Short mmCIF file of C-alpha atoms and ligand atoms in Angstrom, two decimals:
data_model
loop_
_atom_site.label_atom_id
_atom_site.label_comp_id
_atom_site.label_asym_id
_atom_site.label_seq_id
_atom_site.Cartn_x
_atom_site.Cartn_y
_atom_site.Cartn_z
CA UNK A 1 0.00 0.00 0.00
CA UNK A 2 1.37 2.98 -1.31
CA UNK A 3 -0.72 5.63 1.09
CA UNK A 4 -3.01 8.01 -1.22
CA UNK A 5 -2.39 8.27 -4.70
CA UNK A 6 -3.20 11.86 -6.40
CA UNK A 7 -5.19 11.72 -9.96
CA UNK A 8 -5.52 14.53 -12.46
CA UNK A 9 -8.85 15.19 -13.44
CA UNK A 10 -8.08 16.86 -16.84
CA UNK A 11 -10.72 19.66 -18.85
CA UNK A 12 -10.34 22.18 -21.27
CA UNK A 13 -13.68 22.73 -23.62
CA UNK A 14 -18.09 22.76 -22.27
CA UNK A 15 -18.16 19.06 -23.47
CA UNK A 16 -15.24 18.07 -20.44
CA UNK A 17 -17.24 19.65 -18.06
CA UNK A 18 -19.95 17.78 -17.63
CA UNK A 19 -17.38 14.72 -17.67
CA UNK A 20 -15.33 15.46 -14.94
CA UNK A 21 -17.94 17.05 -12.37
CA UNK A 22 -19.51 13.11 -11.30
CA UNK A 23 -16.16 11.98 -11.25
CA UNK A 24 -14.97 14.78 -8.61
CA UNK A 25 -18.33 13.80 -6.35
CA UNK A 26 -17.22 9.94 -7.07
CA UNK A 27 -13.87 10.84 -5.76
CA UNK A 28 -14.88 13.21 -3.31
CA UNK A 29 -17.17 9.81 -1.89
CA UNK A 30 -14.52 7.38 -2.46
CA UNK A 31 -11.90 9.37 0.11
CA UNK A 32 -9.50 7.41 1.88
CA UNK A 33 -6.86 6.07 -1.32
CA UNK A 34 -7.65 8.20 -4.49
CA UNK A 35 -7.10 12.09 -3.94
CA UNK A 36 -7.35 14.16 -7.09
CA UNK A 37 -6.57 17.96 -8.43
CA UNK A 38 -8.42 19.74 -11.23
CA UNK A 39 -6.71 20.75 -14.37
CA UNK A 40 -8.16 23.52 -16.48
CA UNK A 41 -6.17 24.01 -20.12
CA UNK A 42 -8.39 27.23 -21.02
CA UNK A 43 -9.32 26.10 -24.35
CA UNK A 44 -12.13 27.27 -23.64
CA UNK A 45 -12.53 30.72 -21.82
CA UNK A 46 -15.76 32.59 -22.41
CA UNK A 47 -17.93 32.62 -19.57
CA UNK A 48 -20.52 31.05 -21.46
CA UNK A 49 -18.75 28.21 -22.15
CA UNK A 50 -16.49 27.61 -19.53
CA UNK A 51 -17.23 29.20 -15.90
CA UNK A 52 -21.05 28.76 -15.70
CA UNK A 53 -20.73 25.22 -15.55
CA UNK A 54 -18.19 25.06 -12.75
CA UNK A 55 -20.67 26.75 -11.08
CA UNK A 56 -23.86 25.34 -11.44
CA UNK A 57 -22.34 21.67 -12.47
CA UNK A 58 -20.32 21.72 -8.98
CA UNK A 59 -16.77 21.26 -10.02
CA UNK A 60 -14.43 22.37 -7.64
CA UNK A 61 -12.02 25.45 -8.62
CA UNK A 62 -9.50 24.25 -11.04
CA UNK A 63 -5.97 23.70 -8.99
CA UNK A 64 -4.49 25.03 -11.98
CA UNK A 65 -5.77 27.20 -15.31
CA UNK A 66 -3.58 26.50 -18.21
CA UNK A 67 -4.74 29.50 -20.37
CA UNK A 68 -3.74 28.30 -23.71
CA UNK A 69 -6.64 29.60 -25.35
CA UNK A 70 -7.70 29.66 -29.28
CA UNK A 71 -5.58 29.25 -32.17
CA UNK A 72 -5.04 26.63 -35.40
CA UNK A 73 -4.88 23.08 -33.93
CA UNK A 74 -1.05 22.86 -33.65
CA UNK A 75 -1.15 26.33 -31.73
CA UNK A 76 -3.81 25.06 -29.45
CA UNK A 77 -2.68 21.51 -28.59
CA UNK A 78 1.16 22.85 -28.32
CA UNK A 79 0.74 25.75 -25.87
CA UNK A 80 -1.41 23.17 -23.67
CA UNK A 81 1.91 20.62 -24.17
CA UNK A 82 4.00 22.98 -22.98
CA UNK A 83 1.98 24.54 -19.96
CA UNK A 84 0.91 21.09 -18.56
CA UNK A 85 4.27 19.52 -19.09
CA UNK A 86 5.87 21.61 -17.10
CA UNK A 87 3.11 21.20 -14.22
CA UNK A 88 3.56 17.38 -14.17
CA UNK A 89 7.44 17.92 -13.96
CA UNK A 90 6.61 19.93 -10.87
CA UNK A 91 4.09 18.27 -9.49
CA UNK A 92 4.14 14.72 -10.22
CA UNK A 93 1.01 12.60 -10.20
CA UNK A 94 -0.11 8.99 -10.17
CA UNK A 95 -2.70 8.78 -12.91
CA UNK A 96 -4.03 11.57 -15.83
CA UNK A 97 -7.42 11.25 -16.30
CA UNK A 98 -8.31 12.75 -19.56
CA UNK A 99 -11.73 13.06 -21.26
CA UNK A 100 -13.90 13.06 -24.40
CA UNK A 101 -11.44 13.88 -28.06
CA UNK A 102 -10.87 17.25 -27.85
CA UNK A 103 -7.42 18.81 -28.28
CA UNK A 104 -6.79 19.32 -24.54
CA UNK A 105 -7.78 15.39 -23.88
CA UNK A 106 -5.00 14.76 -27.00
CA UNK A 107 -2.39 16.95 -25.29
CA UNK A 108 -2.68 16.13 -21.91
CA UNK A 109 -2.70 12.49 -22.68
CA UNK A 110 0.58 12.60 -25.08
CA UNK A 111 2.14 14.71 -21.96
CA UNK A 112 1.55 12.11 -19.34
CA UNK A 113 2.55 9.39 -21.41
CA UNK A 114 6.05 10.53 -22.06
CA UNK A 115 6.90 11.20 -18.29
CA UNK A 116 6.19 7.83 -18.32
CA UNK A 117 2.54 8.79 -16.08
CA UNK A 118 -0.33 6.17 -15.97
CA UNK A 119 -3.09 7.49 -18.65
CA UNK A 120 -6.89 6.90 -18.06
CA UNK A 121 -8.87 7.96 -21.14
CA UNK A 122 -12.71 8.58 -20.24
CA UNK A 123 -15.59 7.75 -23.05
CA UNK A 124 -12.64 5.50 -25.22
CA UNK A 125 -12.78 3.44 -28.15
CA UNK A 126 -15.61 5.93 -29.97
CA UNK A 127 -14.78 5.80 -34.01
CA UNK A 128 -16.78 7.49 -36.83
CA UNK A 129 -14.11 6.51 -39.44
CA UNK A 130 -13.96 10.15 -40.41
CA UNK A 131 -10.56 11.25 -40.55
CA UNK A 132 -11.33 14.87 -41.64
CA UNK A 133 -13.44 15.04 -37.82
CA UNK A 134 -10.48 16.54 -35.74
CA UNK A 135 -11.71 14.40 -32.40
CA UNK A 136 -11.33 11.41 -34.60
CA UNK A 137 -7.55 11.68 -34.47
CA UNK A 138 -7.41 12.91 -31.02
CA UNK A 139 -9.32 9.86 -30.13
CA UNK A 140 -7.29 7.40 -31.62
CA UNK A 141 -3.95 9.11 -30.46
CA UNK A 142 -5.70 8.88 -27.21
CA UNK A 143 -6.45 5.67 -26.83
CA UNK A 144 -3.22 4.54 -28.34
CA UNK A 145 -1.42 6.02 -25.73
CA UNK A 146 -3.44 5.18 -22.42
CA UNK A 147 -3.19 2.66 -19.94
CA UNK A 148 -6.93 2.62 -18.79
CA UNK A 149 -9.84 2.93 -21.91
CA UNK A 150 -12.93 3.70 -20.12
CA UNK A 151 -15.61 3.00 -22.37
CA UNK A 152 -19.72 3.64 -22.78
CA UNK A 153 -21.12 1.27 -25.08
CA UNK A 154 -19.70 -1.85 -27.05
CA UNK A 155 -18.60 -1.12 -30.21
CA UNK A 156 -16.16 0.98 -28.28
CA UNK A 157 -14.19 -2.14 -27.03
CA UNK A 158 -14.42 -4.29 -30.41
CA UNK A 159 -12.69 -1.14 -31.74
CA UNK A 160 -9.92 -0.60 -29.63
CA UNK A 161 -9.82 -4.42 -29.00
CA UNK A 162 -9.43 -4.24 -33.20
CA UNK A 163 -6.84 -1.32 -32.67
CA UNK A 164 -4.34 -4.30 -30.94
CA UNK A 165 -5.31 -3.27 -26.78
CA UNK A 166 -5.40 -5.68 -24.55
CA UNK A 167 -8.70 -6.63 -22.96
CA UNK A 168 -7.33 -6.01 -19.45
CA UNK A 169 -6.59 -2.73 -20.15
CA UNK A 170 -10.59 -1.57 -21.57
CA UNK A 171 -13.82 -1.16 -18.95
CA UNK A 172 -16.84 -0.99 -20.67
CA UNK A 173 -18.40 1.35 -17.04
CA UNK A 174 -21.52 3.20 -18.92
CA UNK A 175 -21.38 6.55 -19.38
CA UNK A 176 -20.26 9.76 -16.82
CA UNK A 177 -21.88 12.16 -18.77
CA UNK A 178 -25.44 10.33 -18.55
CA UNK A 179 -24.53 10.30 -14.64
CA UNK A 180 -24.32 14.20 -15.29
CA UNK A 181 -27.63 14.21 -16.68
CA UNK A 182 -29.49 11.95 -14.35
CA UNK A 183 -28.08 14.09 -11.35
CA UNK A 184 -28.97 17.63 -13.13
CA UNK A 185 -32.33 16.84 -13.82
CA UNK A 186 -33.09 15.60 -10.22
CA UNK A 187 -32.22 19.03 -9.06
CA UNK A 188 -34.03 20.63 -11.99
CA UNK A 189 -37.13 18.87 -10.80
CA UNK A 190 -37.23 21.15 -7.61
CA UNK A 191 -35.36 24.30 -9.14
CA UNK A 192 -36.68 27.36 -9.87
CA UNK A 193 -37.15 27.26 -13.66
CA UNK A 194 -38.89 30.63 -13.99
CA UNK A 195 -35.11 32.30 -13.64
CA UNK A 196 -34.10 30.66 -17.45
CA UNK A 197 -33.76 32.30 -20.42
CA UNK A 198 -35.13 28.41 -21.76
CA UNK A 199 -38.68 29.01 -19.62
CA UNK A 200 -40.05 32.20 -21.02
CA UNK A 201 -39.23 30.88 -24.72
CA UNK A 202 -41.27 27.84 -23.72
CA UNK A 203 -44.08 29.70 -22.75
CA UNK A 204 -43.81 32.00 -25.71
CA UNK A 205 -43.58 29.07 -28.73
CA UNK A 206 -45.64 26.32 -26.99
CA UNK A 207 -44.47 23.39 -28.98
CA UNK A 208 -40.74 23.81 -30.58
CA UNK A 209 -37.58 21.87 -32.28
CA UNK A 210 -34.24 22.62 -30.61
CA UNK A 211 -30.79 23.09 -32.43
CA UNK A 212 -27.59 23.13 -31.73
CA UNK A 213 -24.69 23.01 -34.69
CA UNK A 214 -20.64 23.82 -34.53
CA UNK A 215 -19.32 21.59 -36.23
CA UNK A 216 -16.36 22.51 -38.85
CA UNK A 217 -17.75 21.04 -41.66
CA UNK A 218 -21.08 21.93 -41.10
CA UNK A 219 -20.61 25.60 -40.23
CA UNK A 220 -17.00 26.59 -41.25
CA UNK A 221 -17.28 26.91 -45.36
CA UNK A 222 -20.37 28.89 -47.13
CA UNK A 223 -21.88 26.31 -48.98
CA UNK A 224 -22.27 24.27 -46.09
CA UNK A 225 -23.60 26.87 -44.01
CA UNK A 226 -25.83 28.01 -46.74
CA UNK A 227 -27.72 24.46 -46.92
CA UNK A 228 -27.92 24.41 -43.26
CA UNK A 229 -29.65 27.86 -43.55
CA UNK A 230 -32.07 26.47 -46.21
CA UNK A 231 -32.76 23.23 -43.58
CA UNK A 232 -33.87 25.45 -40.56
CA UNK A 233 -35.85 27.76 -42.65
CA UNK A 234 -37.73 24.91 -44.30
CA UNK A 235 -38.42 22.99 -40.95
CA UNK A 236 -39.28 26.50 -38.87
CA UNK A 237 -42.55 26.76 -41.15
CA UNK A 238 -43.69 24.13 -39.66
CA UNK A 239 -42.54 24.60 -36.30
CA UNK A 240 -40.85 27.47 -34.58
CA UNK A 241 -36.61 26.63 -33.95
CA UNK A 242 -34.76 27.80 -31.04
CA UNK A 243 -31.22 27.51 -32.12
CA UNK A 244 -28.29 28.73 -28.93
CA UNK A 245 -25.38 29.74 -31.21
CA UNK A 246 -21.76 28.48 -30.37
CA UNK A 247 -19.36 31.31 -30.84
CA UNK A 248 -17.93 30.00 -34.46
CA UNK A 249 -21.08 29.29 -35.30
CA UNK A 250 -22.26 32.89 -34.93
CA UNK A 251 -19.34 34.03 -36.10
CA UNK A 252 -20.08 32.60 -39.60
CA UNK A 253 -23.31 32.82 -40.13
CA UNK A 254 -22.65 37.07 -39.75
CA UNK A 255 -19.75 36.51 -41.91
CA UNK A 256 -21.65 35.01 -45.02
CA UNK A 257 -24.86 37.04 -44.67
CA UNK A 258 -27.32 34.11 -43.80
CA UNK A 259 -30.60 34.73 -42.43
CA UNK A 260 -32.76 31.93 -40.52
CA UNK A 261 -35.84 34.01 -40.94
CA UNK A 262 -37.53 35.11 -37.36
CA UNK A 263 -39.13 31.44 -36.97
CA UNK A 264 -35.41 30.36 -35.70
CA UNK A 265 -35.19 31.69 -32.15
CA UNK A 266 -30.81 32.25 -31.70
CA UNK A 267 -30.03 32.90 -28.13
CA UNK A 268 -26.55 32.84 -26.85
CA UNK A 269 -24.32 29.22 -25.47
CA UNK A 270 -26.71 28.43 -22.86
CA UNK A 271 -25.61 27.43 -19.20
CA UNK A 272 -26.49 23.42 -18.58
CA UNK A 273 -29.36 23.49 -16.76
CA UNK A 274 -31.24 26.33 -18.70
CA UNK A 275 -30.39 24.09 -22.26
CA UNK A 276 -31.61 20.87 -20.51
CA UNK A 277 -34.85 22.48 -19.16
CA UNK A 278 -35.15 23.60 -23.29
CA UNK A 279 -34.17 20.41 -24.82
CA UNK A 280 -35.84 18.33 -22.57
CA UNK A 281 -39.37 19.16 -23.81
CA UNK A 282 -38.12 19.48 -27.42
CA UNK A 283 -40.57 17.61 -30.13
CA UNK A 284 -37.08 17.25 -31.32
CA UNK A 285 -33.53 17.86 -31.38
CA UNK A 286 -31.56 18.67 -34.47
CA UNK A 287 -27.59 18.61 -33.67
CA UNK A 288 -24.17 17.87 -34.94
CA UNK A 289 -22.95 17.38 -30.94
CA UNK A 290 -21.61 14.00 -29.93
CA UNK A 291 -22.95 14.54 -26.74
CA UNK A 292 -26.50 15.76 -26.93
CA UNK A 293 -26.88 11.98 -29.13
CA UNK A 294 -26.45 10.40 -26.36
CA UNK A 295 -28.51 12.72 -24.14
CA UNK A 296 -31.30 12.59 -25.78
CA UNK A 297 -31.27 8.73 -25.99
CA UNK A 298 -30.76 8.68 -22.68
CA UNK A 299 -34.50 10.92 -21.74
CA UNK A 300 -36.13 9.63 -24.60
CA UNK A 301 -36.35 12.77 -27.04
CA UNK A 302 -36.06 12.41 -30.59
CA UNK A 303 -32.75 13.04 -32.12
CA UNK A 304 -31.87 14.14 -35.72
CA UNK A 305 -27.84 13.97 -36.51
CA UNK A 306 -26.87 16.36 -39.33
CA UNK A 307 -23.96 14.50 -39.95
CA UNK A 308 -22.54 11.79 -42.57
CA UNK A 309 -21.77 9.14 -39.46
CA UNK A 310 -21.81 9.02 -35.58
CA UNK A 311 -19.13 7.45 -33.34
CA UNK A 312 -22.00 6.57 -31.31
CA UNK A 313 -23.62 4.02 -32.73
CA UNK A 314 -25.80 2.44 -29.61
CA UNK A 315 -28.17 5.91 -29.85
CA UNK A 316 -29.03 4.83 -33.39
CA UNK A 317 -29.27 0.82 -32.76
CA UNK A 318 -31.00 1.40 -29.35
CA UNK A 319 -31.65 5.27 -28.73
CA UNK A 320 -33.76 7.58 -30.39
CA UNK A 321 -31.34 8.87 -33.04
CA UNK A 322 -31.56 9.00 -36.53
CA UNK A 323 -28.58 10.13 -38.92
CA UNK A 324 -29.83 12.14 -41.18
CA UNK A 325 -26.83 13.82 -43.24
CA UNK A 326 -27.10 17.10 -44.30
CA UNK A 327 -29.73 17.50 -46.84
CA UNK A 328 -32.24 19.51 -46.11
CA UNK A 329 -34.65 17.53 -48.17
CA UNK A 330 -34.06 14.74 -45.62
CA UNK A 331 -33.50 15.90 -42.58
CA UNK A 332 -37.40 17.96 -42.96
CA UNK A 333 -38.69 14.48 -44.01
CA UNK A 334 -37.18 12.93 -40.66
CA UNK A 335 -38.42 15.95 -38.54
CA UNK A 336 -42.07 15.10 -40.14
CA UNK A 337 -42.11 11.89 -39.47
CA UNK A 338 -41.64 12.56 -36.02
CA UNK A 339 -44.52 15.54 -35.68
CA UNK A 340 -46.79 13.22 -37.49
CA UNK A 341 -46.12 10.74 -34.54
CA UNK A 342 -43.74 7.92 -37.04
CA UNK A 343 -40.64 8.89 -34.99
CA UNK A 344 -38.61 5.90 -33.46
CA UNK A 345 -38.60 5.26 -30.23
CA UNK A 346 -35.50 4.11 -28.22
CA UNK A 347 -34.51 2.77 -24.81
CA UNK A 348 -31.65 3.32 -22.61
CA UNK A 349 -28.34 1.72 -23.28
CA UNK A 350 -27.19 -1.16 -20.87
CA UNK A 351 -25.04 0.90 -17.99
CA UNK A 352 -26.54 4.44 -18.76
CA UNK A 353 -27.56 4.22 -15.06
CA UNK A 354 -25.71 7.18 -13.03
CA UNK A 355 -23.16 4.62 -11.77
CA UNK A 356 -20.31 4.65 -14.48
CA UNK A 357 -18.09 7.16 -12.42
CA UNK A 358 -18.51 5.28 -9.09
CA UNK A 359 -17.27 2.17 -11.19
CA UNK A 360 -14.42 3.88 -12.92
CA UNK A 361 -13.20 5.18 -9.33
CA UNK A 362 -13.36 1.92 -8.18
CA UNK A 363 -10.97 0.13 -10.71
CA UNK A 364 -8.80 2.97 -10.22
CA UNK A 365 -8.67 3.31 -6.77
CA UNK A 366 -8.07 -0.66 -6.82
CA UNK A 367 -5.27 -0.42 -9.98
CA UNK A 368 -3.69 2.32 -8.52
CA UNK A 369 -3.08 1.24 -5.03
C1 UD1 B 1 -14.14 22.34 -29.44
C2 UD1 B 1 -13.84 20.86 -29.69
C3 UD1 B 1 -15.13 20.16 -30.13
C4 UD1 B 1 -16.27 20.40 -29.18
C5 UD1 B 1 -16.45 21.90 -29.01
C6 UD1 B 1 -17.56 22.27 -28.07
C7 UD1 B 1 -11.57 20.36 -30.53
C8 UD1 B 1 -10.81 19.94 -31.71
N1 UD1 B 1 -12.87 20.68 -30.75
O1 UD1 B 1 -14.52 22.93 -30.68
O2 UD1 B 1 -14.88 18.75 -30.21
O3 UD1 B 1 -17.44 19.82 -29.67
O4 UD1 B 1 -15.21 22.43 -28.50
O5 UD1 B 1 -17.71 23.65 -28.03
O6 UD1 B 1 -11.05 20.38 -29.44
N2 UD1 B 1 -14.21 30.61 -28.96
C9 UD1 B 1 -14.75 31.60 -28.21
N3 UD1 B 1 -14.74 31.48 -26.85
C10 UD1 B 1 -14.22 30.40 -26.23
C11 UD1 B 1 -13.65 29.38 -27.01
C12 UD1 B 1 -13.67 29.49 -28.36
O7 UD1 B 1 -15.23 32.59 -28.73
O8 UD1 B 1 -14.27 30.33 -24.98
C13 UD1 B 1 -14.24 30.71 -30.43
C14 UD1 B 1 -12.92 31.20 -30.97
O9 UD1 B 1 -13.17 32.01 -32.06
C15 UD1 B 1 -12.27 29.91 -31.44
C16 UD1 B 1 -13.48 29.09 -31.87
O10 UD1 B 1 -14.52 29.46 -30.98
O11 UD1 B 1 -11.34 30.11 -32.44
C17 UD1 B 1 -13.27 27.63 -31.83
O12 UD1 B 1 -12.85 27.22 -30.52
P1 UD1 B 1 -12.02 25.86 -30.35
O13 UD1 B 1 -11.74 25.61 -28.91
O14 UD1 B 1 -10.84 25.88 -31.27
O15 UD1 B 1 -12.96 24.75 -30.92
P2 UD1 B 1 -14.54 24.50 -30.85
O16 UD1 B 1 -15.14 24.77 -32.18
O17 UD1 B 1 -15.16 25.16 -29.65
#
């Protein structure tokens, strides 16, 4: 017995967040032989996507802020290299736990690997064979180089079990971010709702689609952003849109002169429990997130993916999620289909219970001692 071992609860953009805050209440439970510190790489920095969820998800103050900011991919992932290199030099610890396949989960996990630290890699094993998807190569890179592949639903371990890791080394646990969700909606039950942006548009549009879009490919070139333009306009006469607009989102949409008509309701990145109170009553949801898939499976609202493919299968064989692509033609036949009361149903994925970060601590905790 080694006496308590110290893990590193890595985060950097809104998708972490919501990751790491049931494994620092896990932790927090767990006590005795697992301490851990909080490790903020600033890739993300507006309030709006960053500091309302430490507050309101209840993740302790990062130990340490990283600040590396925006800038191309090699910019972003290097200055979060260099920053959390040097922290690990000073401050050694027993385990990095990094999450999700965004640049900071790539960088932090390359980091820990070459000082030779123990790497746990939280929702592993995800593929959508799309090499132009940045988090597809931060997720392989990821996984190549950890020690402990967490992962939420099966075709995760057949593909890093295809990918040469050893079976010892992958825990299919469920999913932390559906503990998240379970947790946040128990307290939404007895909040006050009447304080959200999310209630007084419910009251105003009765019954309403929600969307939320970001994605490079979707939102980064003209053309692309042009027939996503045509797609909301064509669904919102039908049925009003409320659409919270991620910062590069809104950037280009003012850049090439598209207009959603006044049918699409754009409010600003909203905080997690005001978005779940919206999305939770949707008719529908219409996203390119990875995350919000799997959400939605896991309540039981439709889903509509306007993408090509999904690393997360299991919402489409079991949830409520339908790929749609991004032709507007289709995706309005799929949104139909589900106002006309044709939609799929789904159920909830085998371990989407609220328990996957208890069980992750526990291997850990037991691995690490
Ligand atoms: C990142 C993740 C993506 C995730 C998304 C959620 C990568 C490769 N991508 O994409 O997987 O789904 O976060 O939001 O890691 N910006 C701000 N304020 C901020 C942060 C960013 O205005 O606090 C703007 C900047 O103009 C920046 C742009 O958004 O250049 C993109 O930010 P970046 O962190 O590079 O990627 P995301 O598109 O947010």
């Amino acid at each position: 017995m080694k006496g308590m071992r110290t893990l590193y609860l890595v985060a950097g953009a809104r998708p972490n967040f919501m990751k790491i805050a049931p494994l620092a209440r896990a932790l927090r439970a767990n006590g005795a032989s697992l301490g851990f510190k909080i490790v903020h790489t600033g890739q993300h920095y507006d309030r709006e996507l960053n500091e309302v969820f430490f507050d309101e998800l209840n993740i302790p103050p990062p130990d340490v802020f990283l600040a590396a900011g925006s800038g191309s991919h090699a910019q972003q992932t290097a200055k979060i290299m260099v920053g959390f290199e040097e922290f690990c030099q000073a401050r050694r610890p027993d385990c990095v736990l990094v999450v999700g396949d965004v640049n900071s989960t790539l960088a932090c996990s390359i980091v820990a690997k070459k000082l030779c630290i123990p790497v746990a890699h939280v929702e592993a094993g995800l593929r959508s064979g799309d090499m132009s998807m940045p988090e597809e190569v931060n997720r392989i890179v990821t996984d190549a180089v950890s020690d402990f592949l967490f992962v939420t639903e099966p075709s995760g371990v057949q593909n890093i079990l295809n990918e040469g890791k050893p079976a010892a080394r992958i825990h299919h646990v469920g999913h932390v971010m559906v503990d998240n969700l379970l947790y946040q909606r128990d307290k939404l039950a007895v909040a006050d709702t009447l304080v959200f942006e999310s209630s007084r548009l419910k009251e105003r549009l009765g019954a309403y689609g929600v969307v939320t879009l970001h994605r490079p490919s979707n939102v980064d070139a003209r053309d692309s952003l042009e027939r996503i333009g045509t797609m909301l306009r064509n669904v919102a006469q039908r049925i009003p849109l409320v659409f919270p607009l991620h910062p590069r989102t809104r950037r280009n949409l003012y850049k090439f002169g598209i207009p959603l008509g006044d049918r699409v309701v754009l409010t600003s990145p909203l905080p997690y429990m005001d978005f779940l109170n919206l999305w939770k009553d949707a008719k529908f949801v219409l996203t390119d997130s990875g995350g919000l898939q799997e959400e939605t499976t896991t309540l039981g609202v439709p889903c509509i993916t306007v993408r090509e493919n999904t690393e997360r299968p299991i919402t489409v064989e079991q949830g409520t999620n339908v790929v749609a692509g991004t032709d507007p033609d289709k995706v309005r036949s799929e949104v139909f289909k589900i106002l006309d009361g044709r939609g799929k149903p789904g159920q909830r994925p085998d371990l989407w219970d609220g328990k996957a970060s208890e069980r992750i601590v526990a291997i850990l905790a037991r691995e690490l001692a």
